[in-house]
Coordinates of C-alpha atoms in Angstrom, one line a residue:
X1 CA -13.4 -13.9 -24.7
X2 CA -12.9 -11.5 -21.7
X3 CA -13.4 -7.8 -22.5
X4 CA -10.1 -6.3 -22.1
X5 CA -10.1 -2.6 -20.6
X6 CA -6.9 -0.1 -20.1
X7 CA -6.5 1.3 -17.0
X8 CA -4.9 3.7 -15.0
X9 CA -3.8 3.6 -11.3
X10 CA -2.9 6.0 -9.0
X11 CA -1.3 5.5 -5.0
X12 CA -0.5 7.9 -2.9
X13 CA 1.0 5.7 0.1
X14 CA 1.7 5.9 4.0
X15 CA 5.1 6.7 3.4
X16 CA 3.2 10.0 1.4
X17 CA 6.4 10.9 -1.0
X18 CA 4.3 11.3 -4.0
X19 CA 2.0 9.9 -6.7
X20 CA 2.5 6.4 -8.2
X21 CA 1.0 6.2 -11.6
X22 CA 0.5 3.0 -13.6
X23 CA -1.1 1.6 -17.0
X24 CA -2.7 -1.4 -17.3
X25 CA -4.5 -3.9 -19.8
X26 CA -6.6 -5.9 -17.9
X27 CA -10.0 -7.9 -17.9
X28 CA -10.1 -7.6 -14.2
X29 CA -9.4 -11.4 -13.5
X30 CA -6.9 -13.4 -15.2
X31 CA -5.3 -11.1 -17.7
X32 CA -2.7 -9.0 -16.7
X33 CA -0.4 -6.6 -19.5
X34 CA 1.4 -4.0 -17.6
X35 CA 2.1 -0.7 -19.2
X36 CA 4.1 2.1 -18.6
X37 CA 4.9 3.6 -14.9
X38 CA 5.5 7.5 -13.3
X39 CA 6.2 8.4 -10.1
X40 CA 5.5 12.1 -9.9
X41 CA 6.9 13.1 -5.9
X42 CA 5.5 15.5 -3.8
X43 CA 7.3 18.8 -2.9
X44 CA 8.3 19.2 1.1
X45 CA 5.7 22.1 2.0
X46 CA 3.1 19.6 0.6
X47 CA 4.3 16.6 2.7
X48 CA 4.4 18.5 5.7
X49 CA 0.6 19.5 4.5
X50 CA -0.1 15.9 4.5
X51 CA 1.8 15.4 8.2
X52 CA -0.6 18.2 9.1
X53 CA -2.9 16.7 7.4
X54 CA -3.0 12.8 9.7
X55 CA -3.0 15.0 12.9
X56 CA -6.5 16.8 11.7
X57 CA -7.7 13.9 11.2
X58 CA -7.7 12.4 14.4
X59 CA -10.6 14.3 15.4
X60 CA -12.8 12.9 12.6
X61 CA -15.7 10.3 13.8
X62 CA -17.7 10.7 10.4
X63 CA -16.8 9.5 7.1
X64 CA -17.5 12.7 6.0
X65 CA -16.1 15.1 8.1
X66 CA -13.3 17.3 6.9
X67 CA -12.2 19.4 9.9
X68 CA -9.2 21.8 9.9
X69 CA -7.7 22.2 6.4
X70 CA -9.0 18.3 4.9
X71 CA -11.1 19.9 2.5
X72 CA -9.1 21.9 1.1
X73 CA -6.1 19.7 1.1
X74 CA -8.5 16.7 -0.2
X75 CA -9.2 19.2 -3.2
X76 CA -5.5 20.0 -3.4
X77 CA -4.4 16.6 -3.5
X78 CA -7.1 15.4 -6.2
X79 CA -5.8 18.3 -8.4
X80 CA -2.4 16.9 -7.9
X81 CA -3.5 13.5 -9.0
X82 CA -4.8 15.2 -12.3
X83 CA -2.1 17.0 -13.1
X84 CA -0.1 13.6 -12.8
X85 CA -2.5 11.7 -15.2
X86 CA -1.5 14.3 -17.6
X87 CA 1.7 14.3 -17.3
X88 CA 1.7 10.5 -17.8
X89 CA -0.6 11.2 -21.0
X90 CA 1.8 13.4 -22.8
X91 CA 4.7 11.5 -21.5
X92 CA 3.3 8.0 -23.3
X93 CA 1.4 10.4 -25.7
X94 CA -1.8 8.7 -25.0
X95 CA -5.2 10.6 -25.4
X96 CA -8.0 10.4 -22.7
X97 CA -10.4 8.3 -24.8
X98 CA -8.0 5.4 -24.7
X99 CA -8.2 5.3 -21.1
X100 CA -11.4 3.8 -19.7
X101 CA -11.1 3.8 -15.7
X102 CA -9.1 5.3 -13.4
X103 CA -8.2 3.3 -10.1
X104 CA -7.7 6.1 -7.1
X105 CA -6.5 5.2 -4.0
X106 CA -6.1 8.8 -2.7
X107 CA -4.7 9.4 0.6
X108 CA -5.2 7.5 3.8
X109 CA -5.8 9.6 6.7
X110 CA -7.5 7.7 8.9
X111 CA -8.0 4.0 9.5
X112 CA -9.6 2.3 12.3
X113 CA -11.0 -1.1 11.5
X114 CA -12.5 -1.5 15.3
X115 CA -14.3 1.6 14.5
X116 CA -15.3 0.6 10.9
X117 CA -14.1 4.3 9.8
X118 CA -11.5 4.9 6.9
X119 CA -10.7 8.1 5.3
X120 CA -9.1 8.3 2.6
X121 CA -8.8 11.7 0.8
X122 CA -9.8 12.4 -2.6
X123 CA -12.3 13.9 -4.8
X124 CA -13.4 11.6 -7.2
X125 CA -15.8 13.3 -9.1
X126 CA -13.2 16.4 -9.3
X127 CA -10.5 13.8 -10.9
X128 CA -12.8 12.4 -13.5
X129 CA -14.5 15.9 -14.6
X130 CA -10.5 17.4 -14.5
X131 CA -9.2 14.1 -16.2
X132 CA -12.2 13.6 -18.8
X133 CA -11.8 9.4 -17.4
X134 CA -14.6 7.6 -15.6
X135 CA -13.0 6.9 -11.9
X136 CA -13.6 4.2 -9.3
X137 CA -12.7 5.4 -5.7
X138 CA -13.4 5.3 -2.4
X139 CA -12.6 1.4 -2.5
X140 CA -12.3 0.4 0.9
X141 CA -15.5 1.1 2.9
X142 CA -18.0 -1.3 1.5
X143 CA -15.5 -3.9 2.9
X144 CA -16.4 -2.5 6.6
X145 CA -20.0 -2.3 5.9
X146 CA -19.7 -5.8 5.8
X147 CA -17.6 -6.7 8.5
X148 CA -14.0 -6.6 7.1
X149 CA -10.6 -4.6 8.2
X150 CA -11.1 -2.6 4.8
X151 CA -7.3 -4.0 3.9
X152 CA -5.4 -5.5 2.5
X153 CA -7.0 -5.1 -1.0
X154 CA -4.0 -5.9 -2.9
X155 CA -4.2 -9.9 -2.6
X156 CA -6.4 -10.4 -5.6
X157 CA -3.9 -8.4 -7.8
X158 CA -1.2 -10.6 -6.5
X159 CA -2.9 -13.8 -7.2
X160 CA -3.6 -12.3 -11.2
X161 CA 0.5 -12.3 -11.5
X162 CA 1.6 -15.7 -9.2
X163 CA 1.5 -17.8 -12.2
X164 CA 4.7 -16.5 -13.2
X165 CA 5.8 -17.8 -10.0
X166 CA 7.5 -21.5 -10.7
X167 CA 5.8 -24.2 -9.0
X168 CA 8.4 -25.8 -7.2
X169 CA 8.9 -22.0 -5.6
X170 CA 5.2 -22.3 -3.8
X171 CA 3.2 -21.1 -1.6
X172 CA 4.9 -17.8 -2.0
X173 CA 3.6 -14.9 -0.1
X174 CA 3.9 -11.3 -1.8
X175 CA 5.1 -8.6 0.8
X176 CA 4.2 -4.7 0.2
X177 CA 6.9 -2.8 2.2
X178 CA 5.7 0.7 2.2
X179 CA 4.9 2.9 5.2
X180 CA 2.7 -0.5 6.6
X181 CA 4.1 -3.7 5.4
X182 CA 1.3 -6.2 4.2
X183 CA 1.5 -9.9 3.0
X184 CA -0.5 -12.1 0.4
X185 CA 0.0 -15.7 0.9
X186 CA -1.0 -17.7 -1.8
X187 CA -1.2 -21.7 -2.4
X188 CA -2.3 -23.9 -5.6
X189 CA -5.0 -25.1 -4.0
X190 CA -6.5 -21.9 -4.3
X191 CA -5.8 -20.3 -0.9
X192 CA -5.5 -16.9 -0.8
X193 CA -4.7 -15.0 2.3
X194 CA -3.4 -10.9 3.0
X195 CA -3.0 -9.3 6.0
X196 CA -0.8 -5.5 7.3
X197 CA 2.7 -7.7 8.6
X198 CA 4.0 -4.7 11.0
X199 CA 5.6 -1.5 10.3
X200 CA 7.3 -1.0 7.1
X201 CA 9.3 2.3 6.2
X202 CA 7.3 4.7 7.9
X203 CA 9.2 4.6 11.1
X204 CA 12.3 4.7 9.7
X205 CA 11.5 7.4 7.6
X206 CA 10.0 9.3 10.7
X207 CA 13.0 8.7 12.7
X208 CA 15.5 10.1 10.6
X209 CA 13.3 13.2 9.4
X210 CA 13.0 14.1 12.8
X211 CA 17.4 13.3 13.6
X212 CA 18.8 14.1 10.0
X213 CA 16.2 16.0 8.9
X214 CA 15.9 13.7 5.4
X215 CA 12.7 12.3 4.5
X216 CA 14.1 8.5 4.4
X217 CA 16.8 6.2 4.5
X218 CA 18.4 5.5 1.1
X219 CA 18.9 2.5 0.4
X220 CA 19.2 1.3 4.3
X221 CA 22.8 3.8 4.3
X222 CA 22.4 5.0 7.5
X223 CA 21.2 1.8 9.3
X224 CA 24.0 0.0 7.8
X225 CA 26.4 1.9 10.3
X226 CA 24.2 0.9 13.2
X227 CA 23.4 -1.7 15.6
X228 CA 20.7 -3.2 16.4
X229 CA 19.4 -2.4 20.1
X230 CA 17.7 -5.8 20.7
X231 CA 15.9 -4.4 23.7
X232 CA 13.9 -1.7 21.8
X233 CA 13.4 -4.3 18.7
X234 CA 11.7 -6.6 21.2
X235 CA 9.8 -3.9 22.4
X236 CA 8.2 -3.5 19.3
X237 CA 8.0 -7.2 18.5
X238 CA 6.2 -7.6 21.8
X239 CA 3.5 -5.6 21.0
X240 CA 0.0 -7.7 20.9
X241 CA -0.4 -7.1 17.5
X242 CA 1.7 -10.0 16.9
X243 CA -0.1 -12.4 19.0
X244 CA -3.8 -11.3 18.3
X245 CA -5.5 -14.5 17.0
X246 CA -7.2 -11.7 14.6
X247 CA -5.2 -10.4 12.1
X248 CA -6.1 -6.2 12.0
X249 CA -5.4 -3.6 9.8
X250 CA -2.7 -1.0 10.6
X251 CA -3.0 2.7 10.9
X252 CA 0.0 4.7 10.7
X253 CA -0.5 5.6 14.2
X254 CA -0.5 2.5 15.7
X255 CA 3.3 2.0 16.3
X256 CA 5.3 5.1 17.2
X257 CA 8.9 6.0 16.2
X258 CA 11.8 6.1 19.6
X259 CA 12.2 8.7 21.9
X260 CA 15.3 10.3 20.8
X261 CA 17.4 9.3 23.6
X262 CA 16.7 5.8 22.9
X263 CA 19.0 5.3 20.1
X264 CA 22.0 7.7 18.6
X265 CA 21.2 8.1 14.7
X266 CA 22.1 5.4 13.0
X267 CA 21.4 2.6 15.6
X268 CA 17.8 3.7 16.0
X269 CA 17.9 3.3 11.6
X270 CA 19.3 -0.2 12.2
X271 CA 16.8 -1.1 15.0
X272 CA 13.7 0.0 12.9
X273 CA 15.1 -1.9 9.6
X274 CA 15.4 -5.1 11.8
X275 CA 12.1 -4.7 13.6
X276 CA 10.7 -4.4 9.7
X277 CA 11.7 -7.4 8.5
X278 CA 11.4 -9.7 11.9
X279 CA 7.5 -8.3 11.8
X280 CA 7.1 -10.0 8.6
X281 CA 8.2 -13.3 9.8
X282 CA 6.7 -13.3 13.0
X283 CA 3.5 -12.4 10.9
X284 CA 3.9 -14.8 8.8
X285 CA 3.4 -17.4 11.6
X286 CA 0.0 -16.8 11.6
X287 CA -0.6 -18.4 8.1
X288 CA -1.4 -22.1 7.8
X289 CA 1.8 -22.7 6.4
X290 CA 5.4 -21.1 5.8
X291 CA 6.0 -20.0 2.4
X292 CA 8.9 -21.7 0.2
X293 CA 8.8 -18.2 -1.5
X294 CA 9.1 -14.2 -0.2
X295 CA 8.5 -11.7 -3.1
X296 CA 8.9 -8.0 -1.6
X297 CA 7.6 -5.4 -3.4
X298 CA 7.1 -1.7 -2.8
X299 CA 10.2 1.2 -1.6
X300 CA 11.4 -1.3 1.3
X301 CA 13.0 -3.5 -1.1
X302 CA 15.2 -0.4 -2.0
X303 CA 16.7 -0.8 2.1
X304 CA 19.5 -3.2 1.8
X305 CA 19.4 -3.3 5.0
X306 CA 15.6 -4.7 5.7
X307 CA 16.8 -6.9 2.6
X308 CA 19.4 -8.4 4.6
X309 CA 17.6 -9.2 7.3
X310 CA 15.1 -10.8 5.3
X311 CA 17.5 -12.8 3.7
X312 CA 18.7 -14.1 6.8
X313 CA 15.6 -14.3 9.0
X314 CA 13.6 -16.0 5.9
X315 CA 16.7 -18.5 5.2
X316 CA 17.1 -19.8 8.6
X317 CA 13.4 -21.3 7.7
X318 CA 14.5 -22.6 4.3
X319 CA 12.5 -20.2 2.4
X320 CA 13.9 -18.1 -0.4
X321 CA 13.8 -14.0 -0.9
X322 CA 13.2 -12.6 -4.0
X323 CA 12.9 -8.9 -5.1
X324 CA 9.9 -7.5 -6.8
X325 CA 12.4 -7.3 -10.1
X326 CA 13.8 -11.0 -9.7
X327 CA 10.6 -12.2 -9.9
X328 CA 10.0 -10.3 -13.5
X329 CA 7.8 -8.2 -11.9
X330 CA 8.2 -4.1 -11.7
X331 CA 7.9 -3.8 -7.5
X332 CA 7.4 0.4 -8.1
X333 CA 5.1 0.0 -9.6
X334 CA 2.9 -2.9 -8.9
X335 CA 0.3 -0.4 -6.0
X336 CA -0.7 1.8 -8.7
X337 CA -1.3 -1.4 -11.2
X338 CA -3.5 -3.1 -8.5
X339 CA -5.5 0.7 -8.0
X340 CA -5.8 0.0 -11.9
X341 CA -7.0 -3.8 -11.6
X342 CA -9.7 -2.8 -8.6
X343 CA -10.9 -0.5 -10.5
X344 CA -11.8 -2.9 -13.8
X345 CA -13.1 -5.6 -11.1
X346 CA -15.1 -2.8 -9.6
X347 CA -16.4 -1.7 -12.4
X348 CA -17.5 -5.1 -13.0
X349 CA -19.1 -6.1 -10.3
X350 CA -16.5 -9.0 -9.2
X351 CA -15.5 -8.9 -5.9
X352 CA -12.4 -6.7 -4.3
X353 CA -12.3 -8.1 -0.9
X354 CA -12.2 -12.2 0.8
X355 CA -12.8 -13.6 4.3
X356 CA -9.3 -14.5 3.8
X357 CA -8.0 -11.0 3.2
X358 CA -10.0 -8.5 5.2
X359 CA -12.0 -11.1 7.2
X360 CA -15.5 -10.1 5.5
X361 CA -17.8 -13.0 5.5
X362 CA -18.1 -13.3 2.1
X363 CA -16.1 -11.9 -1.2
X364 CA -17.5 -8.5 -1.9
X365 CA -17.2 -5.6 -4.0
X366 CA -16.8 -2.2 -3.6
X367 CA -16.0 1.3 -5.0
X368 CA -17.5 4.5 -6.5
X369 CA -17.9 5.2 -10.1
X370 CA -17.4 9.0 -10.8
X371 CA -18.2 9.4 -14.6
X372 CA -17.0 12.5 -16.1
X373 CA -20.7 13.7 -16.5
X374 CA -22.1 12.1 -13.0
X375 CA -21.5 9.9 -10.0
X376 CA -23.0 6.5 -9.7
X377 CA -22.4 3.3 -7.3
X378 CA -20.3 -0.1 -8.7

């Protein structure tokens, strides 16, 4: 029998509004008990850090490089991230010990497949000697060593929790709506494909932080009131992304929000919702065939508004959308509990990453293994 570890996870996302936390049971393949789930937010001053934050890091050509502030908001952050493990401790009143690994993501600042160079922020060492847990980070780069995008890393989680998934309802494709949207196709003959779909929230959430001066769009509110303006939607749905015969991972730089005289509020809201879900279809034409089944997950399930258009846009074709939560699944919180399943896979030696998800030529592993007394490759 399969040795059965507990595991925490932590995400820090694109959209950057705080630190997702997650426990699971897992032997890293086929066993899957989810646990309890914490989202601890971030304050504003430490958002805008983070803003700051992606425009230092444009100047980075090194892995390693921390110009500007990035080293001390990378240690800023990792303290953060402890001070949310404990939290989660107390709240579930769990001790240390009964944790084996943690899963950190950390925060992206950089990613430029092309280049082969992500950053993501986060001390690992710091977390595990602050948190007393052995941690796997820094998950992403031995995919670009060998060839891949370095995303999406997800899809392997996503094929661990399909079986709950009817048969009759496949091939169902799992989509992350978060700052980036990103899809997992998966089939019973074993095919398993992920790819970044097209902007998710983070261009809605940019627009109306810089017009309403909130950090999002609840619940899709104030594109609900719009219109769409077809001719900026197509501008964005014309971009080559699209029609690339490789699939790429996204950086959050790669598609910018409106001018502000494009669009009056709510219209520009409205635009960006519709351009979010009409990327994941027209994405979704690069897979070898349409799904009968859409499961979104992550805070762009929350939009009615990109629901709606789903619904519509993903019914024309037949195909059926389900939330995160009408599938049985928790769509909060299933990032962190992926961080938490990498990290058990990683600390296994079994493979994160597929040509089929990043492109890499073969399945490979990847991660750092910070023990609380010393640092050590997995």
């Amino acid at each position: 029998m399969a040795e059965i570890r507990t595991a925490i996870g932590l995400m820090s996302g694109t959209s950057m509004d705080g630190i997702d936390v997650a426990l699971l049971r897992t032997d890293g393949e086929t066993v899957v008990e989810q646990g309890a789930f914490l989202s601890v937010p971030y304050d504003p001053p430490f958002r805008d850090r983070l803003k700051q934050a992606l425009d230092e890091a444009k100047a980075i050509t090194r892995r390693d490089e921390r110009p500007g502030d990035l080293s001390r908001m990378e240690r800023d952050l990792t303290l953060r991230h402890a001070e949310a493990v404990r939290l989660f401790l107390r709240r579930e009143n769990l001790n240390s010990h009964a944790i084996d690994f943690i899963g950190f993501h950390g925060q992206t600042v950089l990613h430029r497949p092309i280049e082969a160079l992500t950053v993501q922020l986060g001390d690992g060492p710091l977390l595990a000697s602050e948190t007393g847990i052995d941690v796997v980070y820094d998950m992403r780069a031995n995919d670009m060593v060998h060839g891949g995008q370095g995303a999406p890393l997800v899809p392997i989680y996503h094929q661990a929790l399909a079986h709950k998934i009817p048969t009759d309802q496949w091939p169902v494709c799992f989509v992350n709506i978060g700052g980036i949207s990103n899809l997992t196709f998966l089939d019973r003959d074993g095919t398993i494909i992920g790819f970044d779909s097209g902007p998710g929230n983070t261009l809605i959430d940019q627009w109306v932080e810089a017009h309403a001066g909130i950090p999002y769009d609840d619940g899709g509110r104030i594109a609900s009131e719009g219109s769409v303006v077809m001719t900026l939607a197509e501008r964005y749905l014309d971009n080559t992304f699209f029609t690339a015969k490789t699939r790429r991972a996204l950086d959050r730089n790669d598609f910018r929000p409106p001018q502000g005289h494009e669009a009056e509020l709510s219209d520009g809201a409205r635009t960006l919702a519709y351009v979010s879900a009409a990327a994941i279809l027209k994405s979704a034409g690069h897979l070898p065939g349409f799904p009968k089944t859409f499961v979104i997950c992550g805070g762009g399930r929350l939009n009615r508004t990109i629901m709606g258009d789903l619904l519509r846009l993903a019914g024309e074709r037949g195909a059926m959308v389900l939330s995160a939560e009408q599938a049985g699944f928790d769509g909060d919180a299933m990032e962190a509990e992926a961080w938490a399943y990498l990290a058990v896979r990683s600390a296994k030696g079994l493979p994160l990453t597929f040509p089929g998800t990043t492109g890499v030529k073969s399945p490979v592993g990847g991660g750092v293994l910070a023990r609380a007394a010393g640092t050590q490759k997995v």
